[in-house]
Backbone as numpy.savetxt, mean C-alpha at the origin, in Angstrom:
# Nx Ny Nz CAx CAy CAz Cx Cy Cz
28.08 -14.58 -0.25 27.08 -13.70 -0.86 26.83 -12.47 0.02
26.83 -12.62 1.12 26.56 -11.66 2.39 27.52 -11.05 2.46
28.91 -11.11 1.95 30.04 -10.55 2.04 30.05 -9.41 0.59
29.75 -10.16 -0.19 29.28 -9.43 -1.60 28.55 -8.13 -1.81
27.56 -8.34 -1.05 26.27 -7.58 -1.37 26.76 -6.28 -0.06
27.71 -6.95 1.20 28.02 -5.71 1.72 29.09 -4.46 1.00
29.61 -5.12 0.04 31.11 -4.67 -0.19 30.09 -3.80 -1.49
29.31 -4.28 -2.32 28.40 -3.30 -3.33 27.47 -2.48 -2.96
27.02 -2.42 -1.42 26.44 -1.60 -0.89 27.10 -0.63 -0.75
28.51 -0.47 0.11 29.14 0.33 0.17 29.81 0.98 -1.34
29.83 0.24 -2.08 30.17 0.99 -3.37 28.86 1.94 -3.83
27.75 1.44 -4.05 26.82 2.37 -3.84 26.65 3.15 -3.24
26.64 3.84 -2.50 26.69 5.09 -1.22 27.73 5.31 -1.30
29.29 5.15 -2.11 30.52 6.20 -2.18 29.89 6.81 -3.98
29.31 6.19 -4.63 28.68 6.46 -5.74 27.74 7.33 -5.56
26.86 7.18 -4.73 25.65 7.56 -4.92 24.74 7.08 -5.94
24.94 6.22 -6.43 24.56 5.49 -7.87 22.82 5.04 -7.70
22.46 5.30 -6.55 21.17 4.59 -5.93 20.37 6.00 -4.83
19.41 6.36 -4.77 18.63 6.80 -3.93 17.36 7.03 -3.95
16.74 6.89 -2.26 15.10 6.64 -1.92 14.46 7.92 -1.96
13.67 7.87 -2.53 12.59 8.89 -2.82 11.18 8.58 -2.25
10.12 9.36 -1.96 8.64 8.49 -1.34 8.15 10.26 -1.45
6.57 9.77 -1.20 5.77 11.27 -0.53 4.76 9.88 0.55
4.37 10.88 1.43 3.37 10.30 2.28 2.50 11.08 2.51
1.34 11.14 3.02 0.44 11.72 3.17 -0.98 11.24 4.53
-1.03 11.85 5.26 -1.94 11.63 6.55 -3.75 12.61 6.05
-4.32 12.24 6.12 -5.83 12.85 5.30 -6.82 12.28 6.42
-7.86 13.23 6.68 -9.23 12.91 7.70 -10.39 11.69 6.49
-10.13 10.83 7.46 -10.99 10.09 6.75 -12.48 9.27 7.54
-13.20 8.68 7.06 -14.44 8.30 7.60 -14.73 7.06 6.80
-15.58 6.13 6.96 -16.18 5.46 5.94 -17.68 5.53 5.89
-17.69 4.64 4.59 -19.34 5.22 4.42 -20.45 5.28 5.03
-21.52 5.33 4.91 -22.70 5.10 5.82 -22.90 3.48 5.62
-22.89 2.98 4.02 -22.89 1.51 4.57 -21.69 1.00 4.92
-20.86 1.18 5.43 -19.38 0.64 5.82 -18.78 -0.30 5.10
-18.68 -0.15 3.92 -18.14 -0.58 2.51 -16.80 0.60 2.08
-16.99 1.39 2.25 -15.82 2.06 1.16 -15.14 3.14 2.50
-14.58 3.83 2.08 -14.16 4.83 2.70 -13.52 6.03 2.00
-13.91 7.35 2.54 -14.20 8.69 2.24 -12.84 9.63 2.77
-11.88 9.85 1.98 -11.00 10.30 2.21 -11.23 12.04 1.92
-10.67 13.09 2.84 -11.07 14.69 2.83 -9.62 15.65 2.74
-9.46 16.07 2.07 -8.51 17.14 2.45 -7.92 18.03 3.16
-9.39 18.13 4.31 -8.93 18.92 5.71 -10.08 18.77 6.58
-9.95 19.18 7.33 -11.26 19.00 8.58 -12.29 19.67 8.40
-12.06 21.16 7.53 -12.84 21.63 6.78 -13.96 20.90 6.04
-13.14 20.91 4.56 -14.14 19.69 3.66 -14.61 18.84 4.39
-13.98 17.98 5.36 -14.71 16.73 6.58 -16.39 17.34 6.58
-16.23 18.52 7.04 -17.32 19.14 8.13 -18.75 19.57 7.03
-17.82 19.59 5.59 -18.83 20.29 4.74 -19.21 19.06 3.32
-18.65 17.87 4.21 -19.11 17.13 3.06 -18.57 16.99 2.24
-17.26 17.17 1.90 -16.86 17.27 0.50 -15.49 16.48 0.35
-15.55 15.27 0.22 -14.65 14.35 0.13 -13.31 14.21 -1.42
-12.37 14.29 -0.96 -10.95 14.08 -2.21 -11.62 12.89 -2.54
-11.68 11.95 -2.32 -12.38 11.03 -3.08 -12.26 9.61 -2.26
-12.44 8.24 -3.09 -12.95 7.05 -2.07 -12.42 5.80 -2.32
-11.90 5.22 -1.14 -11.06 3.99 -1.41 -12.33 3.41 -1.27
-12.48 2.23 -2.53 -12.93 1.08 -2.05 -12.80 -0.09 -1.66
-13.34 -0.68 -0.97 -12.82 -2.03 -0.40 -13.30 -3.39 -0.40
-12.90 -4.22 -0.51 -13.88 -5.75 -0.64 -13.74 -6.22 0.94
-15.12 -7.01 0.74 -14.98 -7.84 2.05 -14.95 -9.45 1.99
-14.56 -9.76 3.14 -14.75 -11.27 3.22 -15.80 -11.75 3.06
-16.09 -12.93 1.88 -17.24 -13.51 2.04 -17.09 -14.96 1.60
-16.24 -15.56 1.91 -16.07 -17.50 1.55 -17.03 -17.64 3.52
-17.77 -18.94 3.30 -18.42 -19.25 4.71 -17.62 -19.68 5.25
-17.34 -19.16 6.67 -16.13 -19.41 7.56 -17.16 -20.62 8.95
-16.28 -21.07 9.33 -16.60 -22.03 10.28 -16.57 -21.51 11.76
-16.14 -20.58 11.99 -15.99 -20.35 13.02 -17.06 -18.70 13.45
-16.98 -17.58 14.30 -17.65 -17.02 14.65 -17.12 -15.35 14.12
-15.52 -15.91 13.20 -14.60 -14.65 13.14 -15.74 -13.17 12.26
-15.44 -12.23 12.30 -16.31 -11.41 11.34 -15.70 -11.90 10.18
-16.42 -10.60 9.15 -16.07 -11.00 7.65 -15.62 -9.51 7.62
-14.42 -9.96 7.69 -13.47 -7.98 7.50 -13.31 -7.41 6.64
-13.40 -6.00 6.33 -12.87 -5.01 5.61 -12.09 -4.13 5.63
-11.30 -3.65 5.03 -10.35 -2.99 5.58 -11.23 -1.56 5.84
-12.42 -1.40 5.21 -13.05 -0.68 5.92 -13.43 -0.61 7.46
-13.67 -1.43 7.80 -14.17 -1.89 9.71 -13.13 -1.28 10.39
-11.87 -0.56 9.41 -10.51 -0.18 10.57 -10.81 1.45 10.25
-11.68 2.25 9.95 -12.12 3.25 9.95 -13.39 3.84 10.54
-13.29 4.48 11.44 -14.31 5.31 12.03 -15.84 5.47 11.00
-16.97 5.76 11.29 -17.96 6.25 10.58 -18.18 7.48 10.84
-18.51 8.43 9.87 -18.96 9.90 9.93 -19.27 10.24 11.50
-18.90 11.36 11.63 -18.82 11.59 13.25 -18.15 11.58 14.26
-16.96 10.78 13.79 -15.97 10.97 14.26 -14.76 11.15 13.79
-13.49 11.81 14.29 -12.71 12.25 13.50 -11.70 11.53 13.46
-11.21 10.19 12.67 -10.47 9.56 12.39 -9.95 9.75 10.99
-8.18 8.99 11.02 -7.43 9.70 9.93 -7.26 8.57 8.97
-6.45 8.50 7.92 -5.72 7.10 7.70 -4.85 7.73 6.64
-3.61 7.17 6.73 -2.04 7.26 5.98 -2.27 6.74 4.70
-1.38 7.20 3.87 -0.83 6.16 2.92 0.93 6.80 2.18
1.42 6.02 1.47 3.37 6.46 1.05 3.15 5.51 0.13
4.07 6.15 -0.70 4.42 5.39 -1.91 6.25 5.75 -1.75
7.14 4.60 -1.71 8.48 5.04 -1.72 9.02 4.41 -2.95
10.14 4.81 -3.68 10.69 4.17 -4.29 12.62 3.93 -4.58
13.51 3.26 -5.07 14.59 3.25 -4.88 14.85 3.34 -6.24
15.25 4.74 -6.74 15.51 5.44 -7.88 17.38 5.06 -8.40
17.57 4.72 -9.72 19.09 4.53 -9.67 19.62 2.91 -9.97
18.80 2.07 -9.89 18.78 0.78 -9.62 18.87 0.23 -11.62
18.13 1.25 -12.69 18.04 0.52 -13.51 19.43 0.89 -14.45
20.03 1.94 -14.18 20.98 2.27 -14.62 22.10 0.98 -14.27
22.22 0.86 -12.82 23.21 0.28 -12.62 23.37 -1.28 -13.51
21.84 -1.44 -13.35 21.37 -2.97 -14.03 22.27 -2.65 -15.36
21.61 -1.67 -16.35 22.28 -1.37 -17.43 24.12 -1.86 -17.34
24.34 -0.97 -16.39 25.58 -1.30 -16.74 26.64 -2.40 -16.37
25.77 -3.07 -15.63 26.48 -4.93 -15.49 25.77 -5.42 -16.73
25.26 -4.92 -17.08 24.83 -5.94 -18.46 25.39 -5.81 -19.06
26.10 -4.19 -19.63 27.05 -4.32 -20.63 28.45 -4.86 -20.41
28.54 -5.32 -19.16 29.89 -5.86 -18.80 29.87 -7.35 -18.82
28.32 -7.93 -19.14 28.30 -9.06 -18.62 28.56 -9.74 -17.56
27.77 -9.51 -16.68 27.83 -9.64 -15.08 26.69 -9.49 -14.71
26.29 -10.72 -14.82 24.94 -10.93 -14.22 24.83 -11.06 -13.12
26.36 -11.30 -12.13 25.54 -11.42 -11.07 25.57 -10.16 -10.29
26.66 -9.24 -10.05 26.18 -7.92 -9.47 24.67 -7.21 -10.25
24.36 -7.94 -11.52 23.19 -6.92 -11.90 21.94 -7.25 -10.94
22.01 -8.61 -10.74 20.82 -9.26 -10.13 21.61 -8.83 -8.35
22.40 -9.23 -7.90 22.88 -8.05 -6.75 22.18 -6.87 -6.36
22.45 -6.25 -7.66 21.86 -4.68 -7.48 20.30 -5.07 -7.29
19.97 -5.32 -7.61 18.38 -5.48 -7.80 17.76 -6.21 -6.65
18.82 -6.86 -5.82 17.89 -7.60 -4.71 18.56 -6.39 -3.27
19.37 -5.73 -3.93 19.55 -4.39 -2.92 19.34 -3.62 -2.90
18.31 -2.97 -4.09 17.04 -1.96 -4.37 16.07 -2.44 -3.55
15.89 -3.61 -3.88 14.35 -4.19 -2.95 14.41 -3.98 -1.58
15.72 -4.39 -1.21 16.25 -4.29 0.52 15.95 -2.84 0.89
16.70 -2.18 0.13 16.52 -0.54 0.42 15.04 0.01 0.65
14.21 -0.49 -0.33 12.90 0.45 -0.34 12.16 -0.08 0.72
12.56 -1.79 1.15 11.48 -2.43 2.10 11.78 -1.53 3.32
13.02 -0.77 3.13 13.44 -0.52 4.97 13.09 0.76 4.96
13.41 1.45 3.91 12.55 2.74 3.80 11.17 2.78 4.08
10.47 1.78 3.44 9.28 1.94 4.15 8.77 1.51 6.00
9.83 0.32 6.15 9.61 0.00 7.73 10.20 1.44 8.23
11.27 2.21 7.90 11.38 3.45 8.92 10.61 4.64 8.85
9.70 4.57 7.39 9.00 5.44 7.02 7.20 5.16 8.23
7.11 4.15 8.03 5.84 3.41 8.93 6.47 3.83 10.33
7.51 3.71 10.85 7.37 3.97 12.23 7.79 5.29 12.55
8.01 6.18 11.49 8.39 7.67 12.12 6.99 8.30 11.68
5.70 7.76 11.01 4.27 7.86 11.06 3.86 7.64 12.63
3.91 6.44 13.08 3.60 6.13 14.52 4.16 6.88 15.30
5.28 7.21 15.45 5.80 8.03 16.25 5.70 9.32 16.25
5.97 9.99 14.93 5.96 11.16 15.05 4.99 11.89 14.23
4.84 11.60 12.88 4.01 12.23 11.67 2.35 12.34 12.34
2.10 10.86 12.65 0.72 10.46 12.94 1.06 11.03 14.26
1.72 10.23 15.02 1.84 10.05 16.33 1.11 9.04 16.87
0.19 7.98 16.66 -0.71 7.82 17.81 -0.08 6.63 18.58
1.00 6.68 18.16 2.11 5.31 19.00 3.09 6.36 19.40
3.18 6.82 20.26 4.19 7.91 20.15 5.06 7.35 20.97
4.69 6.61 22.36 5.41 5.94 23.55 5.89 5.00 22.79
5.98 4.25 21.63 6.51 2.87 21.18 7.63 2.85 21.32
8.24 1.52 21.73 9.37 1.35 22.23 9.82 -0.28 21.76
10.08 -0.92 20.45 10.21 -2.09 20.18 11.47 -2.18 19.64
12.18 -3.19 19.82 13.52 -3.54 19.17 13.05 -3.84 18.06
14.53 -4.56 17.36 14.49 -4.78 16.22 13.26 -6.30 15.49
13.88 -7.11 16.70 12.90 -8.14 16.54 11.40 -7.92 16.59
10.95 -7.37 17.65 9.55 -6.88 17.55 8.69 -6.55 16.92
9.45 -5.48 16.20 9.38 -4.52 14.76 9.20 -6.14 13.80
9.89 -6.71 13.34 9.94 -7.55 12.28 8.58 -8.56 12.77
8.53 -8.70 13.92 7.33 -9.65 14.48 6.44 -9.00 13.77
5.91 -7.82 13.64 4.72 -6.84 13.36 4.26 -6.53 14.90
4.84 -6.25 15.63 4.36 -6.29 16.73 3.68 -4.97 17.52
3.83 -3.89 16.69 3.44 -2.56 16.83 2.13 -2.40 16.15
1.40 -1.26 16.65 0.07 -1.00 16.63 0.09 -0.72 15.17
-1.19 -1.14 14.36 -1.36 -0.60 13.02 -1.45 -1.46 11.88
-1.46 -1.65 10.91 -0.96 -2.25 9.77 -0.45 -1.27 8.73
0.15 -1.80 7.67 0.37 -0.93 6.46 0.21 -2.20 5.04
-1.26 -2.28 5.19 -1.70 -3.05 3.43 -1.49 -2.46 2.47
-1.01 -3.25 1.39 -0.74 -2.68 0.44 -1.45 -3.03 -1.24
-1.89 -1.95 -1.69 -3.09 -2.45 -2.54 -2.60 -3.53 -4.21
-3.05 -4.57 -3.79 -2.98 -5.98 -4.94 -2.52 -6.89 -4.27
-2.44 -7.09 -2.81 -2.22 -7.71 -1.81 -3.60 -8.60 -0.88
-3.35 -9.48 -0.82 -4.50 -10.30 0.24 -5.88 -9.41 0.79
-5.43 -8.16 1.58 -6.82 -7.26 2.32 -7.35 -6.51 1.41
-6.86 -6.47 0.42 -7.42 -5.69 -0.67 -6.66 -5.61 -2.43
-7.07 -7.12 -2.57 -6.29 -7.73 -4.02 -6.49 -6.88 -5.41
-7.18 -5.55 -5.58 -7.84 -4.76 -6.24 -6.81 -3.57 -7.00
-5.66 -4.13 -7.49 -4.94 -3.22 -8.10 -5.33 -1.74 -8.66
-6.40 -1.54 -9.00 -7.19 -0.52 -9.53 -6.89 0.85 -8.30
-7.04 0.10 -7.33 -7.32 1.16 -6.11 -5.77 2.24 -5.84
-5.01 1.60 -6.62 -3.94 2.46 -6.47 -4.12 3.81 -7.27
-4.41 3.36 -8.17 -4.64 4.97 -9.14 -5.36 5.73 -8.17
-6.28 5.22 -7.08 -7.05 6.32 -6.14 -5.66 6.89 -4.86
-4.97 6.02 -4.73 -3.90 6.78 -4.24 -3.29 7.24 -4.56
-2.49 6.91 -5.86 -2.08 7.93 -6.72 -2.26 9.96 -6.78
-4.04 9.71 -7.07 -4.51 10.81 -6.80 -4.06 11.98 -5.72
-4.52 10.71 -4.74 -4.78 11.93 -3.54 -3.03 12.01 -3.11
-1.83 11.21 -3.06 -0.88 12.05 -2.60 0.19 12.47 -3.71
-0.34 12.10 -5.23 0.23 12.55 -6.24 1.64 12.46 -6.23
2.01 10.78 -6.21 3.07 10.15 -5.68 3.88 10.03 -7.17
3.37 10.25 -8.40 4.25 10.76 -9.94 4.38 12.19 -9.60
3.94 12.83 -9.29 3.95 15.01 -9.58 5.33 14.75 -8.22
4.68 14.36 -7.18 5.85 14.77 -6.01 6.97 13.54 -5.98
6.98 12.74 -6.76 7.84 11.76 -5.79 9.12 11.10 -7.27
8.41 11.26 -8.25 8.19 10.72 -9.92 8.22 9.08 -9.71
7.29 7.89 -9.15 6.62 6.99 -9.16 5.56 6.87 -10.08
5.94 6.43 -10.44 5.04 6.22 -12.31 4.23 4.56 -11.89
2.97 4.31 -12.73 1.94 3.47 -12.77 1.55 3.02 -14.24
2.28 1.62 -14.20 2.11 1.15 -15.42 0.80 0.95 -16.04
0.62 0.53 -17.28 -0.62 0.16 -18.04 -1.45 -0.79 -16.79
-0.63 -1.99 -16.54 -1.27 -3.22 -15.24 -0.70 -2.56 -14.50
-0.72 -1.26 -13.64 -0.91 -0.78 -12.33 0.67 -1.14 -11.64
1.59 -1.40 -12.05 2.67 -2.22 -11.29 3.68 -0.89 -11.03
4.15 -0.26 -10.30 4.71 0.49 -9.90 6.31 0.92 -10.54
6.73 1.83 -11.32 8.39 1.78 -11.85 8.40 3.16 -10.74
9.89 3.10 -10.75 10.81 2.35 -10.41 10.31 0.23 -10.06
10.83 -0.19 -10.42 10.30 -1.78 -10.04 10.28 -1.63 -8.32
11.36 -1.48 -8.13 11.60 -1.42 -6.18 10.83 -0.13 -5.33
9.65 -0.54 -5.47 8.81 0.67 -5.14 7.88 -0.40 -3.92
7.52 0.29 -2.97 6.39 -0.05 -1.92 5.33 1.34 -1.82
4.12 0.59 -1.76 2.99 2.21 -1.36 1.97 1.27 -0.69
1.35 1.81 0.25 0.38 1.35 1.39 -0.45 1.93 1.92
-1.56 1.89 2.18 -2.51 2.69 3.40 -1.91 2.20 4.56
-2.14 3.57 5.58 -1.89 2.95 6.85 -2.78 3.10 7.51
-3.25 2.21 8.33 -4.39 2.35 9.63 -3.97 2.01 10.96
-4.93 3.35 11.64 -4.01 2.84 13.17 -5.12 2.33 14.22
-6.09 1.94 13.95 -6.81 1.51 14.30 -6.19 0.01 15.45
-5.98 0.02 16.57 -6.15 -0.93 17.77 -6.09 -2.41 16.89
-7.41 -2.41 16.71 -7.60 -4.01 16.22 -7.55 -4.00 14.38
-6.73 -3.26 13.68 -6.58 -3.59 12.73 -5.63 -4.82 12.42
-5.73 -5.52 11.26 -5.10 -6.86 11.70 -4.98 -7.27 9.64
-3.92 -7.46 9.74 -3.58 -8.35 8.09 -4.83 -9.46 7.75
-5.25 -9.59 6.63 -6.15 -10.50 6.28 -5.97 -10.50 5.13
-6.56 -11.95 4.70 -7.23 -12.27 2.91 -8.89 -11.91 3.08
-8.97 -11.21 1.48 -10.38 -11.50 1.18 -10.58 -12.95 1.09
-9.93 -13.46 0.14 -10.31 -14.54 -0.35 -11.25 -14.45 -1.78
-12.01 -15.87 -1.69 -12.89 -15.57 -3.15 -14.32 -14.54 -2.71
-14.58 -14.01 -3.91 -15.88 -12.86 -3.46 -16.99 -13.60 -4.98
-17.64 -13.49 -4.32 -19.44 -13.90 -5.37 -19.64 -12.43 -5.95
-20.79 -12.68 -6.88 -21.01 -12.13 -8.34 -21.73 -11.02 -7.46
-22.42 -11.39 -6.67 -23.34 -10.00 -5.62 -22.65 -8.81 -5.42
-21.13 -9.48 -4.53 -19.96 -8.40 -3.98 -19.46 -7.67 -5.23
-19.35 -8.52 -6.23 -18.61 -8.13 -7.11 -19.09 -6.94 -8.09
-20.51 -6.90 -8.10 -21.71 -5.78 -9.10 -21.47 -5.00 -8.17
-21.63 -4.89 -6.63 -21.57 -3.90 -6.02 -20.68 -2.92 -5.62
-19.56 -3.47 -5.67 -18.19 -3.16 -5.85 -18.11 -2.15 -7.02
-18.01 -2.77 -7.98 -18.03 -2.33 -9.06 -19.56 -0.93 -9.69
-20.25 -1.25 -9.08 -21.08 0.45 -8.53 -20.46 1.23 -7.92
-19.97 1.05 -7.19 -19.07 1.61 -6.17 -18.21 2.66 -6.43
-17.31 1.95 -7.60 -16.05 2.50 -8.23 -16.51 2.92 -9.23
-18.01 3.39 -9.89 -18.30 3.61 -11.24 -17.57 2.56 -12.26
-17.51 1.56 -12.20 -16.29 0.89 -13.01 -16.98 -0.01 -13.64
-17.34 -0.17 -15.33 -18.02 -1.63 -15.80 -17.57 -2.63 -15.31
-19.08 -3.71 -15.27 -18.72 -4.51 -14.03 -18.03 -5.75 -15.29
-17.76 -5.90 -16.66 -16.66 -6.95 -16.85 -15.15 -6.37 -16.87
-14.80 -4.73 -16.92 -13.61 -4.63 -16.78 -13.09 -5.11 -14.98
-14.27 -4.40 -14.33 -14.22 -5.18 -12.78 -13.80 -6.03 -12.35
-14.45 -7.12 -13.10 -14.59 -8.77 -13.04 -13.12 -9.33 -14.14
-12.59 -8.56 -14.78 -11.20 -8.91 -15.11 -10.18 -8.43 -14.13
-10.14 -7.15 -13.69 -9.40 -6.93 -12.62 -8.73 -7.80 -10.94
-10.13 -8.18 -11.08 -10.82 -9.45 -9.71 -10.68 -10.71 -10.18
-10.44 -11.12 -11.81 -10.16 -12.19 -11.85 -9.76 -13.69 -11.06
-8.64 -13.60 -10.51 -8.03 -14.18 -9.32 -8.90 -14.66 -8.03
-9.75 -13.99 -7.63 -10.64 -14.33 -6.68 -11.71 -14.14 -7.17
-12.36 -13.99 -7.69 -13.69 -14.42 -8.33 -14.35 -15.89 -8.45
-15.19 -16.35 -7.40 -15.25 -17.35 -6.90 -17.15 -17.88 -8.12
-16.85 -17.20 -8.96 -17.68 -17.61 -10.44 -16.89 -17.66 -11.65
-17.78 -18.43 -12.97 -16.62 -18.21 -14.36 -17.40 -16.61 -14.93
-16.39 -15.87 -15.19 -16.94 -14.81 -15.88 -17.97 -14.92 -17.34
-18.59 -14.46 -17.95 -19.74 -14.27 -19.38 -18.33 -14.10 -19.86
């Protein structure tokens, strides 16, 4: 299989039949005064005058934990007003992939079609791992000395995270359309957002990045009816389309 998938790789790239596309975007950001959401700006300017591109929101942990850990947000990895902290986000995708599908199907050949498709996924995941570390290094910079092999890198072993929204730290599919917005990842990139939020090209990755020291991967977990009204103030968003969105962790039965 490993022999396979090398020999159609290389047919791809004498084709060109396949290629990665992304936009990324670095923005001054802050979070709120109650340290719930966070306030994304267009320049240091707007920062200074108040006038925010607009606002990720975020859920926090709230199942009772046994131990002394906080109850995190992916907000807590952002500065509060006053200071000038940034945060990333990319949307990449691997353009080319459905054609090819198309055309093992009409040959009947299912298995290079499904081939192709688990070497779209390969492609965009690495696009985004080289896309995340030429942020650290160079775009962002604030890892600029990093120096990790290959293994390291795969450990997660470098400063930062890159969550990605409908995922564990922030299970809230909705929140993508707010990224959407701000790096206008359909106008620049053509990454399109289905009816349920699911990304076409299919082999697509998009993420916030934070470089925050002690930022760290987490689950919300389940969130109560309290988090959930407030949340949903938050985002201007009726709180039963909310509470369908959140379905999944909603640790009540919905009305």
């Amino acid at each position: 299989m490993f022999n396979d998938a090398q020999a159609l790789m290389k047919e791809i790239i004498a084709n060109k039949s396949m290629y990665l596309k992304g936009v990324v975007g670095l923005f001054p950001a802050n979070r709120t005064e109650d340290g719930e959401d966070v306030l994304v700006y267009a320049s240091e300017e707007d920062r200074e005058a108040g006038k925010p591109l607009d606002k990720f929101c975020m859920l926090r942990q709230q199942a009772e934990k046994e131990s002394d850990d906080p109850y995190l947000s992916q907000a807590d990895f952002i500065a509060p007003a006053g200071y000038q902290d940034h945060i990333g986000m990319f949307a990449v995708s691997c353009f080319g992939c459905d054609a090819l599908v198309t055309k093992y199907e009409s040959e009947n050949d299912d298995y290079n079609k499904i081939m192709s498709q688990a070497l779209a996924d390969r492609f965009v995941e690495a696009f985004a791992e080289y896309l995340h570390r030429n942020i650290r290094l160079d775009l962002w910079g604030y890892a600029k000395d990093e120096s990790l092999n290959e293994e390291d890198l795969l450990k997660i072993k470098y400063v930062g995270i890159r969550p990605a929204p409908g995922y564990p730290s922030q299970p809230d599919h909705t929140e993508k359309t707010t990224m959407w917005n701000v790096i206008k990842a359909q106008e620049l990139a053509g990454i399109e957002l289905s009816e349920s939020l699911s990304m076409m090209p299919a082999a697509s990755v998009s993420a916030l990045v934070f470089a925050h020291q002690q930022s760290s991967y987490f689950a919300v977990g389940q969130v109560g009816k309290d988090q959930v009204e407030s949340y949903a103030g938050r985002k201007e968003m009726e709180l039963p389309l909310c509470e369908r969105w959140l379905s999944p962790i909603l640790n009540y039965e919905r009305d």
